[in-house]
Coordinates of C-alpha atoms in Angstrom, one line a residue:
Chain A
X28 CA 4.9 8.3 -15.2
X29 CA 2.0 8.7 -12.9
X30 CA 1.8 10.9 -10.0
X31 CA -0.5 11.2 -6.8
X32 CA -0.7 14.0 -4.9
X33 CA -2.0 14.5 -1.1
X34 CA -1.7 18.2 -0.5
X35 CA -3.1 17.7 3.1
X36 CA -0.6 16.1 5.3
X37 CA -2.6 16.6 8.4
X38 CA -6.6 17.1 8.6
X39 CA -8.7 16.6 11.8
X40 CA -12.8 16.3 12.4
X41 CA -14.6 16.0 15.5
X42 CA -16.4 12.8 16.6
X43 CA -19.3 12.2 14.4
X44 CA -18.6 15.2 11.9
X45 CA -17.7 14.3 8.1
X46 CA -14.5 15.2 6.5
X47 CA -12.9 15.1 3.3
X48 CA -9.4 14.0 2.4
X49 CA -8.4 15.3 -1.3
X50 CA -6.5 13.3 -3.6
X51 CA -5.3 14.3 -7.0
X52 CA -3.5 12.4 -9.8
X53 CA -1.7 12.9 -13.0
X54 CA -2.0 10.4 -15.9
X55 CA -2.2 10.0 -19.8
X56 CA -4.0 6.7 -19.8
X57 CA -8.0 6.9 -19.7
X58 CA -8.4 3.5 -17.8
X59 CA -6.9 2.4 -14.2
X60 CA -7.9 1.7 -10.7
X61 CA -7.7 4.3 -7.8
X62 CA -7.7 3.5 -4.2
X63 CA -7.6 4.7 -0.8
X64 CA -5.8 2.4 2.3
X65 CA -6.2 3.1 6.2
X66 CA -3.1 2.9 8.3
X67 CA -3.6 3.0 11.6
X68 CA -1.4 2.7 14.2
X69 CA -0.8 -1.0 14.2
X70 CA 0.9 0.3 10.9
X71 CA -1.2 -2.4 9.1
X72 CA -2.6 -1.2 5.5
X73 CA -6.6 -1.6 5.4
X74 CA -8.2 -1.1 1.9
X75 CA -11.1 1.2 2.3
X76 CA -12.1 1.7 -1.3
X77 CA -11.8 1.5 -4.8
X78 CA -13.2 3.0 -8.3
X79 CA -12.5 1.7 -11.3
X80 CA -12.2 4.9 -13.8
X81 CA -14.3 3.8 -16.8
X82 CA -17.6 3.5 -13.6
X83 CA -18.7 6.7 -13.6
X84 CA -20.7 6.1 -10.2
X85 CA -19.0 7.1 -7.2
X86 CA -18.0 4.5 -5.2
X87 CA -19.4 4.1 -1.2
X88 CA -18.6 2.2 1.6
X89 CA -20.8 2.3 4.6
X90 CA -19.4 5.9 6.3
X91 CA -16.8 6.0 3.1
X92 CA -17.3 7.9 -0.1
X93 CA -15.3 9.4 -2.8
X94 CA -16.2 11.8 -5.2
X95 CA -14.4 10.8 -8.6
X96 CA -14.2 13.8 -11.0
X97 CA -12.1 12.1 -14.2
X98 CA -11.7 15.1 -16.1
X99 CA -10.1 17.5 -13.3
X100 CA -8.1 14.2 -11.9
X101 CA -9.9 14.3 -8.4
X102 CA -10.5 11.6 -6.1
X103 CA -11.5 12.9 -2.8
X104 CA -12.8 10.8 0.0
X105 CA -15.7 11.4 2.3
X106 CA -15.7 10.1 5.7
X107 CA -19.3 10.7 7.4
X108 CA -20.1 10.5 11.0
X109 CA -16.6 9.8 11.8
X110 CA -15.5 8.0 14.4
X111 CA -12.8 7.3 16.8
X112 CA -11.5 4.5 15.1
X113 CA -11.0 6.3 11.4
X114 CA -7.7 7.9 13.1
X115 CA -4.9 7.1 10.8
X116 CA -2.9 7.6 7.8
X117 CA -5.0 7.9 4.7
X118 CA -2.9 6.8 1.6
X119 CA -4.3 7.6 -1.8
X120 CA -2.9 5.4 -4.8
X121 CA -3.4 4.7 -8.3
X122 CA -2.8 1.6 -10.3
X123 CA -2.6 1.4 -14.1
X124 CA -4.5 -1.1 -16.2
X125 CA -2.2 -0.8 -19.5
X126 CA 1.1 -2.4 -20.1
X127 CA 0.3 -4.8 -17.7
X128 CA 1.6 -2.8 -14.8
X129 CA 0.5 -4.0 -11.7
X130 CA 2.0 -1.4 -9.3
X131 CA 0.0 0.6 -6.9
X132 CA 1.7 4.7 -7.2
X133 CA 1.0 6.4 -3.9
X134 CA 0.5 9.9 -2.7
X135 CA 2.3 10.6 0.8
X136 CA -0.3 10.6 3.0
X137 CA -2.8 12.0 5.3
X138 CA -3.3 12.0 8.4
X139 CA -6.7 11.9 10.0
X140 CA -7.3 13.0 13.7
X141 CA -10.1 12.3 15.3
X142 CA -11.4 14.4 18.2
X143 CA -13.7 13.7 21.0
Chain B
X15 CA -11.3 -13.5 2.6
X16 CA -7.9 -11.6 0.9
X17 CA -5.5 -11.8 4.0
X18 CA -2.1 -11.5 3.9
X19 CA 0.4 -12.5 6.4
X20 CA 4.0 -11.9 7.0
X21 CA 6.3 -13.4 9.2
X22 CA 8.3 -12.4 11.8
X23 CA 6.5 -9.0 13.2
X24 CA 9.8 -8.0 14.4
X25 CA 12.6 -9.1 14.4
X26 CA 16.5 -8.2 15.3
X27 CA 19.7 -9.1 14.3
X28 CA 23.6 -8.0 13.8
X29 CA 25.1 -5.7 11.0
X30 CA 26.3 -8.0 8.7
X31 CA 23.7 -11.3 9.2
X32 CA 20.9 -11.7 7.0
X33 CA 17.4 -11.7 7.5
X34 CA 14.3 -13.4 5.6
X35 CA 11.0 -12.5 5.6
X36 CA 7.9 -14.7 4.5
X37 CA 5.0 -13.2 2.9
X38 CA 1.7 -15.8 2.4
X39 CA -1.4 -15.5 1.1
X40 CA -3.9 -17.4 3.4
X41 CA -6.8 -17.9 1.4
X42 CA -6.1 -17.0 -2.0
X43 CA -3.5 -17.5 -4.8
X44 CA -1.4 -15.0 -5.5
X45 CA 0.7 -14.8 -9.0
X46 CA 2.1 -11.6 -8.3
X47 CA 3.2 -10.3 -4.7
X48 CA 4.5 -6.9 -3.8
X49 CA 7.5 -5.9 -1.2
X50 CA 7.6 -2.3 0.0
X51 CA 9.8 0.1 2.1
X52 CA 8.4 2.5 4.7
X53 CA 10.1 5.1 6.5
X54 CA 8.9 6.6 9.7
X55 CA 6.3 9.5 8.5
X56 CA 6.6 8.4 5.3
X57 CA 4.4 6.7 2.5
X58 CA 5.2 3.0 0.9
X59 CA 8.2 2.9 -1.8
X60 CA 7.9 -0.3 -3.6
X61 CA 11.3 -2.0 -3.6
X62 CA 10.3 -5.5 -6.7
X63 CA 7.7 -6.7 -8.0
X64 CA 8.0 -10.8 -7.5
X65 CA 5.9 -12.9 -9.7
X66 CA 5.5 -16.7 -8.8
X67 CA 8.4 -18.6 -10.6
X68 CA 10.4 -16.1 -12.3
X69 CA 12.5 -13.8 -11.6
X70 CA 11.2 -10.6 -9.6
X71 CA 11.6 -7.2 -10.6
X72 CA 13.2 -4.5 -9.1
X73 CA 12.6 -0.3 -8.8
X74 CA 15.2 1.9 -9.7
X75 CA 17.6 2.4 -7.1
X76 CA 17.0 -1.0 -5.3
X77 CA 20.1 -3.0 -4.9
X78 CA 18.8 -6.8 -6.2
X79 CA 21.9 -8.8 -4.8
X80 CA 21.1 -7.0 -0.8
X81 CA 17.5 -7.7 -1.4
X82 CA 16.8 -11.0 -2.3
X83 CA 13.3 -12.1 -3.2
X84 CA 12.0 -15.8 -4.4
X85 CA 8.2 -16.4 -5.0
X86 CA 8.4 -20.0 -5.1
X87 CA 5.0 -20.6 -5.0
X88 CA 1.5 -19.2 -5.7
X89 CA 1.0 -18.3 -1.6
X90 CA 4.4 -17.8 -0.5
X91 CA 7.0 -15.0 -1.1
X92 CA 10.1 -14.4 0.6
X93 CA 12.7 -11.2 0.7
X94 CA 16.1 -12.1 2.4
X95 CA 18.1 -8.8 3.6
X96 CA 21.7 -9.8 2.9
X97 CA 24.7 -8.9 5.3
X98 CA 22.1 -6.4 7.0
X99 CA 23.7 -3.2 8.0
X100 CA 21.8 -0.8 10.3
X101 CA 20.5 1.5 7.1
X102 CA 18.4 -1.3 5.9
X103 CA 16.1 -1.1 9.6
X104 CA 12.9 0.3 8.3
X105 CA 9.3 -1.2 8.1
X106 CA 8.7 -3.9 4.8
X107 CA 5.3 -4.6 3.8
X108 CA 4.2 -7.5 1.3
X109 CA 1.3 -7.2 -0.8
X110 CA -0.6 -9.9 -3.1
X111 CA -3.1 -9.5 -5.4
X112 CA -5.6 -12.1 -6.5
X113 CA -5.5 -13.6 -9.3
X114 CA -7.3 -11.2 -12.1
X115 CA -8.2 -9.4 -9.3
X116 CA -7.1 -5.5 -9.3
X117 CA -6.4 -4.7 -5.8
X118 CA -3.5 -5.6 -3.5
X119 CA -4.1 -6.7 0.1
X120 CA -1.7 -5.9 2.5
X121 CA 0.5 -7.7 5.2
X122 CA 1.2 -6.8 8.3
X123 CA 4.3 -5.4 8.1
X124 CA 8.0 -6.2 9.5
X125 CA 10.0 -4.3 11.7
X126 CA 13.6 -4.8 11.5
X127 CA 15.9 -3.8 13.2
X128 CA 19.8 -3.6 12.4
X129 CA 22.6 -3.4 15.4

């Protein structure tokens, strides 16, 4: 079974600093999907984005990056020029592409503090 | 595009009543919607799978006859907590994904409360 591990459960970054949430994952299979969701406060889950494994280009959002490193299992994300708004609970997850599996594994969570 | 929304926000009732949920997908069709679990502090555990017209399926652990789920159609999916009791207050969320689409959009979550 696949596993997703957060090993930071809190970070925090100044107002328009950039920080970097890690994310590691265990898996046999050499296609899937990996994501990272926002929760803030109102507890509601944003997707902030995605790579699709067999793409080796990082993905990037606007301010959001990740750095995808297949072979070591990475998938860290970037925030850049953060700002008060990025506070919340950054949940890492994986879903397979084989076996039809549809279900999203997630990591425990980080969460993001954002001074002024 | 891709919004979900679940209905009540909050809502709550008396150990031993049950409780349903809806979970739609506004603008999109959704053969396959999601029902999770979250404790306070805590990440998502997915409690079933529910796939429009048959029968969902549930994670180890997750009591099927308490948690009663029908996806009746391709924008609507519903979880009914049966005689509640005041261990089953926690947050669900509902997710769909679209149709040969690889990412799940999220609801806005349900607080229940059990007395």
């Amino acid at each position: 079974a696949q596993t997703v591990t957060q090993s930071q459960p809190e970070m925090s970054v100044q107002e328009a600093e950039t920080v970097t949430l890690s994310c590691t994952y265990d898996t046999s299979e050499s296609d899937y999907y990996l994501f990272w969701y926002k929760q803030p406060p109102s507890r509601q889950m944003i997707l902030v984005i995605r790579q699709e494994a067999y793409k080796q280009q990082n993905a990037t959002e606007n301010r959001f990056s990740v750095n995808f490193q297949k072979a070591a299992k990475s998938f860290s994300l970037k925030i850049s020029d953060s700002q008060l708004g990025d506070a919340a609970m950054y949940f890492c997850a994986y879903r397979s592409i084989q076996g039809g599996s549809e279900k999203l594994v997630f990591g425990k969570g980080t969460k993001l503090t954002v001074n002024p | 595009g891709a919004v979900v929304s679940q209905h009540p926000s909050r809502v709550i009732c008396k150990s031993g009543t049950s409780v349903k949920i809806e979970c739609r997908s506004l603008d999109f069709q959704a053969t396959t919607m999601f029902w999770y679990r979250q404790f306070p502090k805590q990440s998502l555990m997915l409690m079933a799978t529910s796939n429009e017209g048959s029968k969902a399926t549930y994670e180890q652990g997750v009591e099927k006859d308490k948690f009663l789920i029908n996806h009746a159609s391709l924008t609507l999916s519903t979880l009914t907590v049966t005689s509640a009791h005041p261990e089953d207050s926690s947050f669900y969320i509902c997710s769909a994904g679209l149709a040969g689409g690889y990412t799940q959009y999220f609801g806005p979550g349900t607080r229940l409360t059990v007395l």
